[in-house]
């Protein structure tokens, strides 16, 4: 499982509240990713990081921000949660030199009411 | 990134060989073909990756014809535990930046 954990695993929050999801890895991988998965849309990339303090946007980044102050932690923040952000969020890492061989965390199920 | 087309769903029985074909007519010279498996309530799991001809590992085989416009994931002697969604992705794995584009995938249902 490449030593990836996500917290929390489940969260219910109200519209308008800030939410931070944490991804933690233990193997010093440089590349980390946040995806969301919704029925009918498959997995979609939100943001990714290619090193400490180096991040970039994915295809569905609006309403999300990320931070990576340490190699092992990649945080995803919803500044003001909306119902459309109800989803399952997956964190992933990739092995150096091959972005297509990614290893995913267990996921966080977020419900915004 | 090349667009991929694969069947939405497939049914099989335990012990059978299952072949899932993915079409990628616009594959580029530098593109590889990668397959992921996803069980309910879990993140996707990397299965296999190939460029041409045939690749085999302990889980599956990947057949790629000479024109590379399609590929076939072969699962030998499936069991109930192989029930999952299988995703075909095409792109250059050495372009760092995580440009993984997951399509709808193929939902494989294995019956006893």
mmCIF file with all atom_site columns, C-alpha atoms in Angstrom:
data_model
loop_
_atom_site.group_PDB
_atom_site.id
_atom_site.type_symbol
_atom_site.label_atom_id
_atom_site.label_alt_id
_atom_site.label_comp_id
_atom_site.label_asym_id
_atom_site.label_entity_id
_atom_site.label_seq_id
_atom_site.pdbx_PDB_ins_code
_atom_site.Cartn_x
_atom_site.Cartn_y
_atom_site.Cartn_z
_atom_site.occupancy
_atom_site.B_iso_or_equiv
_atom_site.pdbx_formal_charge
_atom_site.auth_seq_id
_atom_site.auth_comp_id
_atom_site.auth_asym_id
_atom_site.auth_atom_id
_atom_site.pdbx_PDB_model_num
ATOM 1   C CA . UNK A 1 1   ? 0.000   0.000   0.000   1.00 0.00 ? 1   UNK A CA 1
ATOM 2   C CA . UNK A 1 2   ? 3.082   2.259   -0.254  1.00 0.00 ? 2   UNK A CA 1
ATOM 3   C CA . UNK A 1 3   ? 2.509   3.454   3.295   1.00 0.00 ? 3   UNK A CA 1
ATOM 4   C CA . UNK A 1 4   ? -0.294  5.890   2.457   1.00 0.00 ? 4   UNK A CA 1
ATOM 5   C CA . UNK A 1 5   ? -2.860  6.907   5.041   1.00 0.00 ? 5   UNK A CA 1
ATOM 6   C CA . UNK A 1 6   ? -5.679  9.392   4.800   1.00 0.00 ? 6   UNK A CA 1
ATOM 7   C CA . UNK A 1 7   ? -7.495  11.179  7.564   1.00 0.00 ? 7   UNK A CA 1
ATOM 8   C CA . UNK A 1 8   ? -10.246 11.432  8.359   1.00 0.00 ? 8   UNK A CA 1
ATOM 9   C CA . UNK A 1 9   ? -11.733 8.402   6.633   1.00 0.00 ? 9   UNK A CA 1
ATOM 10  C CA . UNK A 1 10  ? -15.254 9.762   6.911   1.00 0.00 ? 10  UNK A CA 1
ATOM 11  C CA . UNK A 1 11  ? -16.513 13.277  7.508   1.00 0.00 ? 11  UNK A CA 1
ATOM 12  C CA . UNK A 1 12  ? -19.854 15.023  7.466   1.00 0.00 ? 12  UNK A CA 1
ATOM 13  C CA . UNK A 1 13  ? -19.787 18.793  7.410   1.00 0.00 ? 13  UNK A CA 1
ATOM 14  C CA . UNK A 1 14  ? -22.093 21.682  6.708   1.00 0.00 ? 14  UNK A CA 1
ATOM 15  C CA . UNK A 1 15  ? -22.106 23.936  3.698   1.00 0.00 ? 15  UNK A CA 1
ATOM 16  C CA . UNK A 1 16  ? -19.795 26.908  4.139   1.00 0.00 ? 16  UNK A CA 1
ATOM 17  C CA . UNK A 1 17  ? -17.441 25.337  6.651   1.00 0.00 ? 17  UNK A CA 1
ATOM 18  C CA . UNK A 1 18  ? -13.734 24.817  5.943   1.00 0.00 ? 18  UNK A CA 1
ATOM 19  C CA . UNK A 1 19  ? -12.488 21.250  5.685   1.00 0.00 ? 19  UNK A CA 1
ATOM 20  C CA . UNK A 1 20  ? -8.951  19.882  5.523   1.00 0.00 ? 20  UNK A CA 1
ATOM 21  C CA . UNK A 1 21  ? -8.110  16.375  4.455   1.00 0.00 ? 21  UNK A CA 1
ATOM 22  C CA . UNK A 1 22  ? -4.710  14.920  5.161   1.00 0.00 ? 22  UNK A CA 1
ATOM 23  C CA . UNK A 1 23  ? -2.647  12.471  3.179   1.00 0.00 ? 23  UNK A CA 1
ATOM 24  C CA . UNK A 1 24  ? 0.400   10.985  4.841   1.00 0.00 ? 24  UNK A CA 1
ATOM 25  C CA . UNK A 1 25  ? 3.053   8.774   3.278   1.00 0.00 ? 25  UNK A CA 1
ATOM 26  C CA . UNK A 1 26  ? 5.989   7.057   4.913   1.00 0.00 ? 26  UNK A CA 1
ATOM 27  C CA . UNK A 1 27  ? 8.270   6.336   1.955   1.00 0.00 ? 27  UNK A CA 1
ATOM 28  C CA . UNK A 1 28  ? 9.517   9.792   0.900   1.00 0.00 ? 28  UNK A CA 1
ATOM 29  C CA . UNK A 1 29  ? 7.897   9.765   -2.518  1.00 0.00 ? 29  UNK A CA 1
ATOM 30  C CA . UNK A 1 30  ? 8.254   13.055  -4.320  1.00 0.00 ? 30  UNK A CA 1
ATOM 31  C CA . UNK A 1 31  ? 4.991   13.041  -6.257  1.00 0.00 ? 31  UNK A CA 1
ATOM 32  C CA . UNK A 1 32  ? 1.618   13.151  -4.517  1.00 0.00 ? 32  UNK A CA 1
ATOM 33  C CA . UNK A 1 33  ? -1.878  13.623  -5.898  1.00 0.00 ? 33  UNK A CA 1
ATOM 34  C CA . UNK A 1 34  ? -5.428  14.339  -4.816  1.00 0.00 ? 34  UNK A CA 1
ATOM 35  C CA . UNK A 1 35  ? -8.362  12.899  -6.785  1.00 0.00 ? 35  UNK A CA 1
ATOM 36  C CA . UNK A 1 36  ? -12.070 12.899  -6.299  1.00 0.00 ? 36  UNK A CA 1
ATOM 37  C CA . UNK A 1 37  ? -14.365 10.117  -7.427  1.00 0.00 ? 37  UNK A CA 1
ATOM 38  C CA . UNK A 1 38  ? -18.030 10.590  -8.197  1.00 0.00 ? 38  UNK A CA 1
ATOM 39  C CA . UNK A 1 39  ? -20.552 8.281   -9.824  1.00 0.00 ? 39  UNK A CA 1
ATOM 40  C CA . UNK A 1 40  ? -20.535 8.799   -13.575 1.00 0.00 ? 40  UNK A CA 1
ATOM 41  C CA . UNK A 1 41  ? -17.234 10.695  -13.567 1.00 0.00 ? 41  UNK A CA 1
ATOM 42  C CA . UNK A 1 42  ? -14.598 8.184   -12.619 1.00 0.00 ? 42  UNK A CA 1
ATOM 43  C CA . UNK A 1 43  ? -11.568 9.673   -10.872 1.00 0.00 ? 43  UNK A CA 1
ATOM 44  C CA . UNK A 1 44  ? -10.610 13.272  -11.540 1.00 0.00 ? 44  UNK A CA 1
ATOM 45  C CA . UNK A 1 45  ? -7.380  14.972  -10.569 1.00 0.00 ? 45  UNK A CA 1
ATOM 46  C CA . UNK A 1 46  ? -7.762  17.966  -8.238  1.00 0.00 ? 46  UNK A CA 1
ATOM 47  C CA . UNK A 1 47  ? -4.180  18.996  -7.446  1.00 0.00 ? 47  UNK A CA 1
ATOM 48  C CA . UNK A 1 48  ? -0.792  17.392  -7.385  1.00 0.00 ? 48  UNK A CA 1
ATOM 49  C CA . UNK A 1 49  ? 2.608   18.052  -5.886  1.00 0.00 ? 49  UNK A CA 1
ATOM 50  C CA . UNK A 1 50  ? 6.066   17.388  -7.246  1.00 0.00 ? 50  UNK A CA 1
ATOM 51  C CA . UNK A 1 51  ? 7.963   18.327  -4.115  1.00 0.00 ? 51  UNK A CA 1
ATOM 52  C CA . UNK A 1 52  ? 7.822   20.328  -0.910  1.00 0.00 ? 52  UNK A CA 1
ATOM 53  C CA . UNK A 1 53  ? 6.036   23.603  -1.613  1.00 0.00 ? 53  UNK A CA 1
ATOM 54  C CA . UNK A 1 54  ? 5.692   22.656  -5.298  1.00 0.00 ? 54  UNK A CA 1
ATOM 55  C CA . UNK A 1 55  ? 2.103   22.095  -6.346  1.00 0.00 ? 55  UNK A CA 1
ATOM 56  C CA . UNK A 1 56  ? -0.004  22.468  -9.456  1.00 0.00 ? 56  UNK A CA 1
ATOM 57  C CA . UNK A 1 57  ? -3.643  22.305  -10.486 1.00 0.00 ? 57  UNK A CA 1
ATOM 58  C CA . UNK A 1 58  ? -5.440  19.353  -11.966 1.00 0.00 ? 58  UNK A CA 1
ATOM 59  C CA . UNK A 1 59  ? -8.622  19.295  -14.011 1.00 0.00 ? 59  UNK A CA 1
ATOM 60  C CA . UNK A 1 60  ? -11.078 20.100  -11.179 1.00 0.00 ? 60  UNK A CA 1
ATOM 61  C CA . UNK A 1 61  ? -9.166  22.438  -8.868  1.00 0.00 ? 61  UNK A CA 1
ATOM 62  C CA . UNK A 1 62  ? -11.786 25.178  -8.369  1.00 0.00 ? 62  UNK A CA 1
ATOM 63  C CA . UNK A 1 63  ? -12.817 25.414  -4.708  1.00 0.00 ? 63  UNK A CA 1
ATOM 64  C CA . UNK A 1 64  ? -9.780  23.480  -3.490  1.00 0.00 ? 64  UNK A CA 1
ATOM 65  C CA . UNK A 1 65  ? -6.330  24.439  -2.274  1.00 0.00 ? 65  UNK A CA 1
ATOM 66  C CA . UNK A 1 66  ? -3.389  22.294  -1.256  1.00 0.00 ? 66  UNK A CA 1
ATOM 67  C CA . UNK A 1 67  ? -0.252  22.588  0.779   1.00 0.00 ? 67  UNK A CA 1
ATOM 68  C CA . UNK A 1 68  ? 2.842   20.510  1.167   1.00 0.00 ? 68  UNK A CA 1
ATOM 69  C CA . UNK A 1 69  ? 5.249   21.766  3.815   1.00 0.00 ? 69  UNK A CA 1
ATOM 70  C CA . UNK A 1 70  ? 6.804   18.341  4.430   1.00 0.00 ? 70  UNK A CA 1
ATOM 71  C CA . UNK A 1 71  ? 7.553   15.495  2.031   1.00 0.00 ? 71  UNK A CA 1
ATOM 72  C CA . UNK A 1 72  ? 5.300   13.122  3.900   1.00 0.00 ? 72  UNK A CA 1
ATOM 73  C CA . UNK A 1 73  ? 2.151   15.248  4.135   1.00 0.00 ? 73  UNK A CA 1
ATOM 74  C CA . UNK A 1 74  ? -0.116  16.625  1.413   1.00 0.00 ? 74  UNK A CA 1
ATOM 75  C CA . UNK A 1 75  ? -3.132  18.564  2.639   1.00 0.00 ? 75  UNK A CA 1
ATOM 76  C CA . UNK A 1 76  ? -6.286  19.280  0.678   1.00 0.00 ? 76  UNK A CA 1
ATOM 77  C CA . UNK A 1 77  ? -8.445  22.168  1.894   1.00 0.00 ? 77  UNK A CA 1
ATOM 78  C CA . UNK A 1 78  ? -11.968 23.074  0.956   1.00 0.00 ? 78  UNK A CA 1
ATOM 79  C CA . UNK A 1 79  ? -12.106 26.705  2.026   1.00 0.00 ? 79  UNK A CA 1
ATOM 80  C CA . UNK A 1 80  ? -15.904 26.825  2.098   1.00 0.00 ? 80  UNK A CA 1
ATOM 81  C CA . UNK A 1 81  ? -17.451 23.435  1.473   1.00 0.00 ? 81  UNK A CA 1
ATOM 82  C CA . UNK A 1 82  ? -20.370 23.104  -0.935  1.00 0.00 ? 82  UNK A CA 1
ATOM 83  C CA . UNK A 1 83  ? -22.728 20.216  -1.563  1.00 0.00 ? 83  UNK A CA 1
ATOM 84  C CA . UNK A 1 84  ? -21.110 19.656  -4.963  1.00 0.00 ? 84  UNK A CA 1
ATOM 85  C CA . UNK A 1 85  ? -17.927 18.710  -3.119  1.00 0.00 ? 85  UNK A CA 1
ATOM 86  C CA . UNK A 1 86  ? -19.605 15.679  -1.571  1.00 0.00 ? 86  UNK A CA 1
ATOM 87  C CA . UNK A 1 87  ? -17.403 12.914  -2.900  1.00 0.00 ? 87  UNK A CA 1
ATOM 88  C CA . UNK A 1 88  ? -14.827 10.282  -2.143  1.00 0.00 ? 88  UNK A CA 1
ATOM 89  C CA . UNK A 1 89  ? -11.336 11.752  -2.088  1.00 0.00 ? 89  UNK A CA 1
ATOM 90  C CA . UNK A 1 90  ? -8.277  9.663   -2.861  1.00 0.00 ? 90  UNK A CA 1
ATOM 91  C CA . UNK A 1 91  ? -4.681  10.534  -2.309  1.00 0.00 ? 91  UNK A CA 1
ATOM 92  C CA . UNK A 1 92  ? -1.975  8.858   -4.397  1.00 0.00 ? 92  UNK A CA 1
ATOM 93  C CA . UNK A 1 93  ? 1.768   8.772   -4.826  1.00 0.00 ? 93  UNK A CA 1
ATOM 94  C CA . UNK A 1 94  ? 3.760   7.801   -7.868  1.00 0.00 ? 94  UNK A CA 1
ATOM 95  C CA . UNK A 1 95  ? 7.041   6.061   -8.123  1.00 0.00 ? 95  UNK A CA 1
ATOM 96  C CA . UNK A 1 96  ? 9.852   8.259   -9.340  1.00 0.00 ? 96  UNK A CA 1
ATOM 97  C CA . UNK A 1 97  ? 10.161  8.123   -13.094 1.00 0.00 ? 97  UNK A CA 1
ATOM 98  C CA . UNK A 1 98  ? 6.722   6.714   -13.809 1.00 0.00 ? 98  UNK A CA 1
ATOM 99  C CA . UNK A 1 99  ? 3.681   8.821   -13.111 1.00 0.00 ? 99  UNK A CA 1
ATOM 100 C CA . UNK A 1 100 ? 1.410   6.090   -14.422 1.00 0.00 ? 100 UNK A CA 1
ATOM 101 C CA . UNK A 1 101 ? 2.306   3.645   -11.677 1.00 0.00 ? 101 UNK A CA 1
ATOM 102 C CA . UNK A 1 102 ? 0.461   5.328   -8.876  1.00 0.00 ? 102 UNK A CA 1
ATOM 103 C CA . UNK A 1 103 ? -0.482  3.926   -5.492  1.00 0.00 ? 103 UNK A CA 1
ATOM 104 C CA . UNK A 1 104 ? -3.647  5.099   -3.848  1.00 0.00 ? 104 UNK A CA 1
ATOM 105 C CA . UNK A 1 105 ? -4.676  5.611   -0.264  1.00 0.00 ? 105 UNK A CA 1
ATOM 106 C CA . UNK A 1 106 ? -7.864  4.173   1.249   1.00 0.00 ? 106 UNK A CA 1
ATOM 107 C CA . UNK A 1 107 ? -9.958  7.255   0.526   1.00 0.00 ? 107 UNK A CA 1
ATOM 108 C CA . UNK A 1 108 ? -11.957 9.790   2.530   1.00 0.00 ? 108 UNK A CA 1
ATOM 109 C CA . UNK A 1 109 ? -15.724 9.909   2.180   1.00 0.00 ? 109 UNK A CA 1
ATOM 110 C CA . UNK A 1 110 ? -16.845 13.523  2.584   1.00 0.00 ? 110 UNK A CA 1
ATOM 111 C CA . UNK A 1 111 ? -20.481 14.536  2.841   1.00 0.00 ? 111 UNK A CA 1
ATOM 112 C CA . UNK A 1 112 ? -21.420 18.206  2.745   1.00 0.00 ? 112 UNK A CA 1
ATOM 113 C CA . UNK A 1 113 ? -24.954 18.847  3.968   1.00 0.00 ? 113 UNK A CA 1
ATOM 114 C CA . UNK B 2 1   ? -3.730  12.157  -23.932 1.00 0.00 ? 1   UNK B CA 1
ATOM 115 C CA . UNK B 2 2   ? -5.314  9.523   -26.097 1.00 0.00 ? 2   UNK B CA 1
ATOM 116 C CA . UNK B 2 3   ? -8.984  8.837   -25.500 1.00 0.00 ? 3   UNK B CA 1
ATOM 117 C CA . UNK B 2 4   ? -9.870  5.285   -24.578 1.00 0.00 ? 4   UNK B CA 1
ATOM 118 C CA . UNK B 2 5   ? -13.034 3.299   -25.121 1.00 0.00 ? 5   UNK B CA 1
ATOM 119 C CA . UNK B 2 6   ? -13.851 0.140   -23.221 1.00 0.00 ? 6   UNK B CA 1
ATOM 120 C CA . UNK B 2 7   ? -17.051 -1.794  -22.502 1.00 0.00 ? 7   UNK B CA 1
ATOM 121 C CA . UNK B 2 8   ? -19.108 -0.458  -19.621 1.00 0.00 ? 8   UNK B CA 1
ATOM 122 C CA . UNK B 2 9   ? -19.682 -3.886  -18.116 1.00 0.00 ? 9   UNK B CA 1
ATOM 123 C CA . UNK B 2 10  ? -18.881 -7.573  -18.537 1.00 0.00 ? 10  UNK B CA 1
ATOM 124 C CA . UNK B 2 11  ? -20.092 -10.731 -16.869 1.00 0.00 ? 11  UNK B CA 1
ATOM 125 C CA . UNK B 2 12  ? -18.126 -13.907 -16.351 1.00 0.00 ? 12  UNK B CA 1
ATOM 126 C CA . UNK B 2 13  ? -18.118 -17.097 -14.303 1.00 0.00 ? 13  UNK B CA 1
ATOM 127 C CA . UNK B 2 14  ? -15.520 -18.386 -11.933 1.00 0.00 ? 14  UNK B CA 1
ATOM 128 C CA . UNK B 2 15  ? -12.685 -20.230 -13.616 1.00 0.00 ? 15  UNK B CA 1
ATOM 129 C CA . UNK B 2 16  ? -13.131 -18.565 -16.978 1.00 0.00 ? 16  UNK B CA 1
ATOM 130 C CA . UNK B 2 17  ? -10.567 -16.420 -18.743 1.00 0.00 ? 17  UNK B CA 1
ATOM 131 C CA . UNK B 2 18  ? -11.731 -12.820 -19.132 1.00 0.00 ? 18  UNK B CA 1
ATOM 132 C CA . UNK B 2 19  ? -10.512 -10.516 -21.860 1.00 0.00 ? 19  UNK B CA 1
ATOM 133 C CA . UNK B 2 20  ? -11.264 -6.800  -21.645 1.00 0.00 ? 20  UNK B CA 1
ATOM 134 C CA . UNK B 2 21  ? -10.461 -4.820  -24.760 1.00 0.00 ? 21  UNK B CA 1
ATOM 135 C CA . UNK B 2 22  ? -9.654  -1.132  -24.807 1.00 0.00 ? 22  UNK B CA 1
ATOM 136 C CA . UNK B 2 23  ? -9.657  0.965   -27.961 1.00 0.00 ? 23  UNK B CA 1
ATOM 137 C CA . UNK B 2 24  ? -7.209  3.878   -28.265 1.00 0.00 ? 24  UNK B CA 1
ATOM 138 C CA . UNK B 2 25  ? -7.064  4.906   -31.916 1.00 0.00 ? 25  UNK B CA 1
ATOM 139 C CA . UNK B 2 26  ? -5.116  8.120   -31.271 1.00 0.00 ? 26  UNK B CA 1
ATOM 140 C CA . UNK B 2 27  ? -2.297  6.625   -29.237 1.00 0.00 ? 27  UNK B CA 1
ATOM 141 C CA . UNK B 2 28  ? 0.960   8.541   -29.629 1.00 0.00 ? 28  UNK B CA 1
ATOM 142 C CA . UNK B 2 29  ? 4.391   7.117   -30.246 1.00 0.00 ? 29  UNK B CA 1
ATOM 143 C CA . UNK B 2 30  ? 5.549   7.740   -26.678 1.00 0.00 ? 30  UNK B CA 1
ATOM 144 C CA . UNK B 2 31  ? 2.374   6.508   -25.024 1.00 0.00 ? 31  UNK B CA 1
ATOM 145 C CA . UNK B 2 32  ? 2.191   3.440   -22.831 1.00 0.00 ? 32  UNK B CA 1
ATOM 146 C CA . UNK B 2 33  ? -0.934  1.489   -21.949 1.00 0.00 ? 33  UNK B CA 1
ATOM 147 C CA . UNK B 2 34  ? -1.719  1.045   -18.280 1.00 0.00 ? 34  UNK B CA 1
ATOM 148 C CA . UNK B 2 35  ? -4.487  -0.830  -16.498 1.00 0.00 ? 35  UNK B CA 1
ATOM 149 C CA . UNK B 2 36  ? -5.854  -0.278  -13.020 1.00 0.00 ? 36  UNK B CA 1
ATOM 150 C CA . UNK B 2 37  ? -8.282  -2.337  -10.932 1.00 0.00 ? 37  UNK B CA 1
ATOM 151 C CA . UNK B 2 38  ? -10.641 -0.849  -8.372  1.00 0.00 ? 38  UNK B CA 1
ATOM 152 C CA . UNK B 2 39  ? -12.641 -2.723  -5.767  1.00 0.00 ? 39  UNK B CA 1
ATOM 153 C CA . UNK B 2 40  ? -15.649 -1.096  -4.110  1.00 0.00 ? 40  UNK B CA 1
ATOM 154 C CA . UNK B 2 41  ? -14.685 1.380   -1.388  1.00 0.00 ? 41  UNK B CA 1
ATOM 155 C CA . UNK B 2 42  ? -10.990 1.190   -2.267  1.00 0.00 ? 42  UNK B CA 1
ATOM 156 C CA . UNK B 2 43  ? -8.582  3.232   -4.336  1.00 0.00 ? 43  UNK B CA 1
ATOM 157 C CA . UNK B 2 44  ? -7.485  1.984   -7.756  1.00 0.00 ? 44  UNK B CA 1
ATOM 158 C CA . UNK B 2 45  ? -4.654  -0.516  -7.878  1.00 0.00 ? 45  UNK B CA 1
ATOM 159 C CA . UNK B 2 46  ? -2.014  -0.615  -10.616 1.00 0.00 ? 46  UNK B CA 1
ATOM 160 C CA . UNK B 2 47  ? -2.200  -3.938  -12.479 1.00 0.00 ? 47  UNK B CA 1
ATOM 161 C CA . UNK B 2 48  ? 0.001   -3.835  -15.539 1.00 0.00 ? 48  UNK B CA 1
ATOM 162 C CA . UNK B 2 49  ? 1.631   -1.556  -18.067 1.00 0.00 ? 49  UNK B CA 1
ATOM 163 C CA . UNK B 2 50  ? 2.971   -2.173  -21.548 1.00 0.00 ? 50  UNK B CA 1
ATOM 164 C CA . UNK B 2 51  ? 4.168   -0.567  -24.751 1.00 0.00 ? 51  UNK B CA 1
ATOM 165 C CA . UNK B 2 52  ? 3.886   -3.275  -27.396 1.00 0.00 ? 52  UNK B CA 1
ATOM 166 C CA . UNK B 2 53  ? 3.411   -7.022  -27.925 1.00 0.00 ? 53  UNK B CA 1
ATOM 167 C CA . UNK B 2 54  ? 2.743   -8.882  -24.699 1.00 0.00 ? 54  UNK B CA 1
ATOM 168 C CA . UNK B 2 55  ? 3.407   -8.245  -21.048 1.00 0.00 ? 55  UNK B CA 1
ATOM 169 C CA . UNK B 2 56  ? 2.657   -10.751 -18.312 1.00 0.00 ? 56  UNK B CA 1
ATOM 170 C CA . UNK B 2 57  ? 2.862   -10.550 -14.549 1.00 0.00 ? 57  UNK B CA 1
ATOM 171 C CA . UNK B 2 58  ? 1.465   -12.572 -11.687 1.00 0.00 ? 58  UNK B CA 1
ATOM 172 C CA . UNK B 2 59  ? -1.945  -10.961 -12.011 1.00 0.00 ? 59  UNK B CA 1
ATOM 173 C CA . UNK B 2 60  ? -2.683  -10.490 -15.705 1.00 0.00 ? 60  UNK B CA 1
ATOM 174 C CA . UNK B 2 61  ? -1.451  -10.366 -19.264 1.00 0.00 ? 61  UNK B CA 1
ATOM 175 C CA . UNK B 2 62  ? -1.609  -7.413  -21.590 1.00 0.00 ? 62  UNK B CA 1
ATOM 176 C CA . UNK B 2 63  ? -1.755  -7.979  -25.343 1.00 0.00 ? 63  UNK B CA 1
ATOM 177 C CA . UNK B 2 64  ? -0.963  -5.088  -27.663 1.00 0.00 ? 64  UNK B CA 1
ATOM 178 C CA . UNK B 2 65  ? -1.152  -5.558  -31.460 1.00 0.00 ? 65  UNK B CA 1
ATOM 179 C CA . UNK B 2 66  ? 1.417   -4.078  -33.777 1.00 0.00 ? 66  UNK B CA 1
ATOM 180 C CA . UNK B 2 67  ? -0.657  -0.981  -34.628 1.00 0.00 ? 67  UNK B CA 1
ATOM 181 C CA . UNK B 2 68  ? -1.207  -0.305  -30.870 1.00 0.00 ? 68  UNK B CA 1
ATOM 182 C CA . UNK B 2 69  ? -4.688  1.069   -31.519 1.00 0.00 ? 69  UNK B CA 1
ATOM 183 C CA . UNK B 2 70  ? -6.177  -1.336  -29.037 1.00 0.00 ? 70  UNK B CA 1
ATOM 184 C CA . UNK B 2 71  ? -5.096  -3.510  -26.165 1.00 0.00 ? 71  UNK B CA 1
ATOM 185 C CA . UNK B 2 72  ? -6.539  -6.460  -24.296 1.00 0.00 ? 72  UNK B CA 1
ATOM 186 C CA . UNK B 2 73  ? -6.255  -7.150  -20.605 1.00 0.00 ? 73  UNK B CA 1
ATOM 187 C CA . UNK B 2 74  ? -6.476  -10.878 -19.952 1.00 0.00 ? 74  UNK B CA 1
ATOM 188 C CA . UNK B 2 75  ? -7.351  -12.254 -16.534 1.00 0.00 ? 75  UNK B CA 1
ATOM 189 C CA . UNK B 2 76  ? -6.802  -16.026 -16.349 1.00 0.00 ? 76  UNK B CA 1
ATOM 190 C CA . UNK B 2 77  ? -9.250  -18.173 -14.416 1.00 0.00 ? 77  UNK B CA 1
ATOM 191 C CA . UNK B 2 78  ? -11.127 -15.416 -12.649 1.00 0.00 ? 78  UNK B CA 1
ATOM 192 C CA . UNK B 2 79  ? -12.570 -15.825 -9.186  1.00 0.00 ? 79  UNK B CA 1
ATOM 193 C CA . UNK B 2 80  ? -15.301 -13.971 -7.348  1.00 0.00 ? 80  UNK B CA 1
ATOM 194 C CA . UNK B 2 81  ? -12.634 -11.701 -5.884  1.00 0.00 ? 81  UNK B CA 1
ATOM 195 C CA . UNK B 2 82  ? -11.829 -10.368 -9.356  1.00 0.00 ? 82  UNK B CA 1
ATOM 196 C CA . UNK B 2 83  ? -15.181 -8.572  -9.409  1.00 0.00 ? 83  UNK B CA 1
ATOM 197 C CA . UNK B 2 84  ? -14.094 -4.955  -9.798  1.00 0.00 ? 84  UNK B CA 1
ATOM 198 C CA . UNK B 2 85  ? -13.894 -2.017  -12.166 1.00 0.00 ? 85  UNK B CA 1
ATOM 199 C CA . UNK B 2 86  ? -10.995 -2.115  -14.611 1.00 0.00 ? 86  UNK B CA 1
ATOM 200 C CA . UNK B 2 87  ? -9.608  1.086   -16.117 1.00 0.00 ? 87  UNK B CA 1
ATOM 201 C CA . UNK B 2 88  ? -7.507  1.433   -19.250 1.00 0.00 ? 88  UNK B CA 1
ATOM 202 C CA . UNK B 2 89  ? -5.283  4.506   -19.473 1.00 0.00 ? 89  UNK B CA 1
ATOM 203 C CA . UNK B 2 90  ? -3.023  5.654   -22.275 1.00 0.00 ? 90  UNK B CA 1
ATOM 204 C CA . UNK B 2 91  ? -0.257  8.223   -22.032 1.00 0.00 ? 91  UNK B CA 1
ATOM 205 C CA . UNK B 2 92  ? 3.401   8.744   -21.445 1.00 0.00 ? 92  UNK B CA 1
ATOM 206 C CA . UNK B 2 93  ? 4.223   7.526   -17.944 1.00 0.00 ? 93  UNK B CA 1
ATOM 207 C CA . UNK B 2 94  ? 7.412   9.542   -17.888 1.00 0.00 ? 94  UNK B CA 1
ATOM 208 C CA . UNK B 2 95  ? 5.681   12.911  -18.065 1.00 0.00 ? 95  UNK B CA 1
ATOM 209 C CA . UNK B 2 96  ? 5.644   13.637  -14.381 1.00 0.00 ? 96  UNK B CA 1
ATOM 210 C CA . UNK B 2 97  ? 2.736   15.691  -13.198 1.00 0.00 ? 97  UNK B CA 1
ATOM 211 C CA . UNK B 2 98  ? 0.145   13.026  -12.633 1.00 0.00 ? 98  UNK B CA 1
ATOM 212 C CA . UNK B 2 99  ? -1.820  13.400  -15.817 1.00 0.00 ? 99  UNK B CA 1
ATOM 213 C CA . UNK B 2 100 ? -3.778  10.250  -15.172 1.00 0.00 ? 100 UNK B CA 1
ATOM 214 C CA . UNK B 2 101 ? -7.148  10.433  -16.910 1.00 0.00 ? 101 UNK B CA 1
ATOM 215 C CA . UNK B 2 102 ? -9.528  7.749   -15.761 1.00 0.00 ? 102 UNK B CA 1
ATOM 216 C CA . UNK B 2 103 ? -12.479 6.956   -17.989 1.00 0.00 ? 103 UNK B CA 1
ATOM 217 C CA . UNK B 2 104 ? -15.599 5.122   -16.917 1.00 0.00 ? 104 UNK B CA 1
ATOM 218 C CA . UNK B 2 105 ? -13.885 1.757   -16.773 1.00 0.00 ? 105 UNK B CA 1
ATOM 219 C CA . UNK B 2 106 ? -15.305 -1.721  -17.272 1.00 0.00 ? 106 UNK B CA 1
ATOM 220 C CA . UNK B 2 107 ? -17.315 -3.178  -14.431 1.00 0.00 ? 107 UNK B CA 1
ATOM 221 C CA . UNK B 2 108 ? -16.524 -6.885  -14.320 1.00 0.00 ? 108 UNK B CA 1
ATOM 222 C CA . UNK B 2 109 ? -18.917 -9.120  -12.459 1.00 0.00 ? 109 UNK B CA 1
ATOM 223 C CA . UNK B 2 110 ? -17.767 -12.674 -11.745 1.00 0.00 ? 110 UNK B CA 1
ATOM 224 C CA . UNK B 2 111 ? -20.492 -15.123 -10.828 1.00 0.00 ? 111 UNK B CA 1
ATOM 225 C CA . UNK B 2 112 ? -20.212 -18.504 -9.145  1.00 0.00 ? 112 UNK B CA 1
#
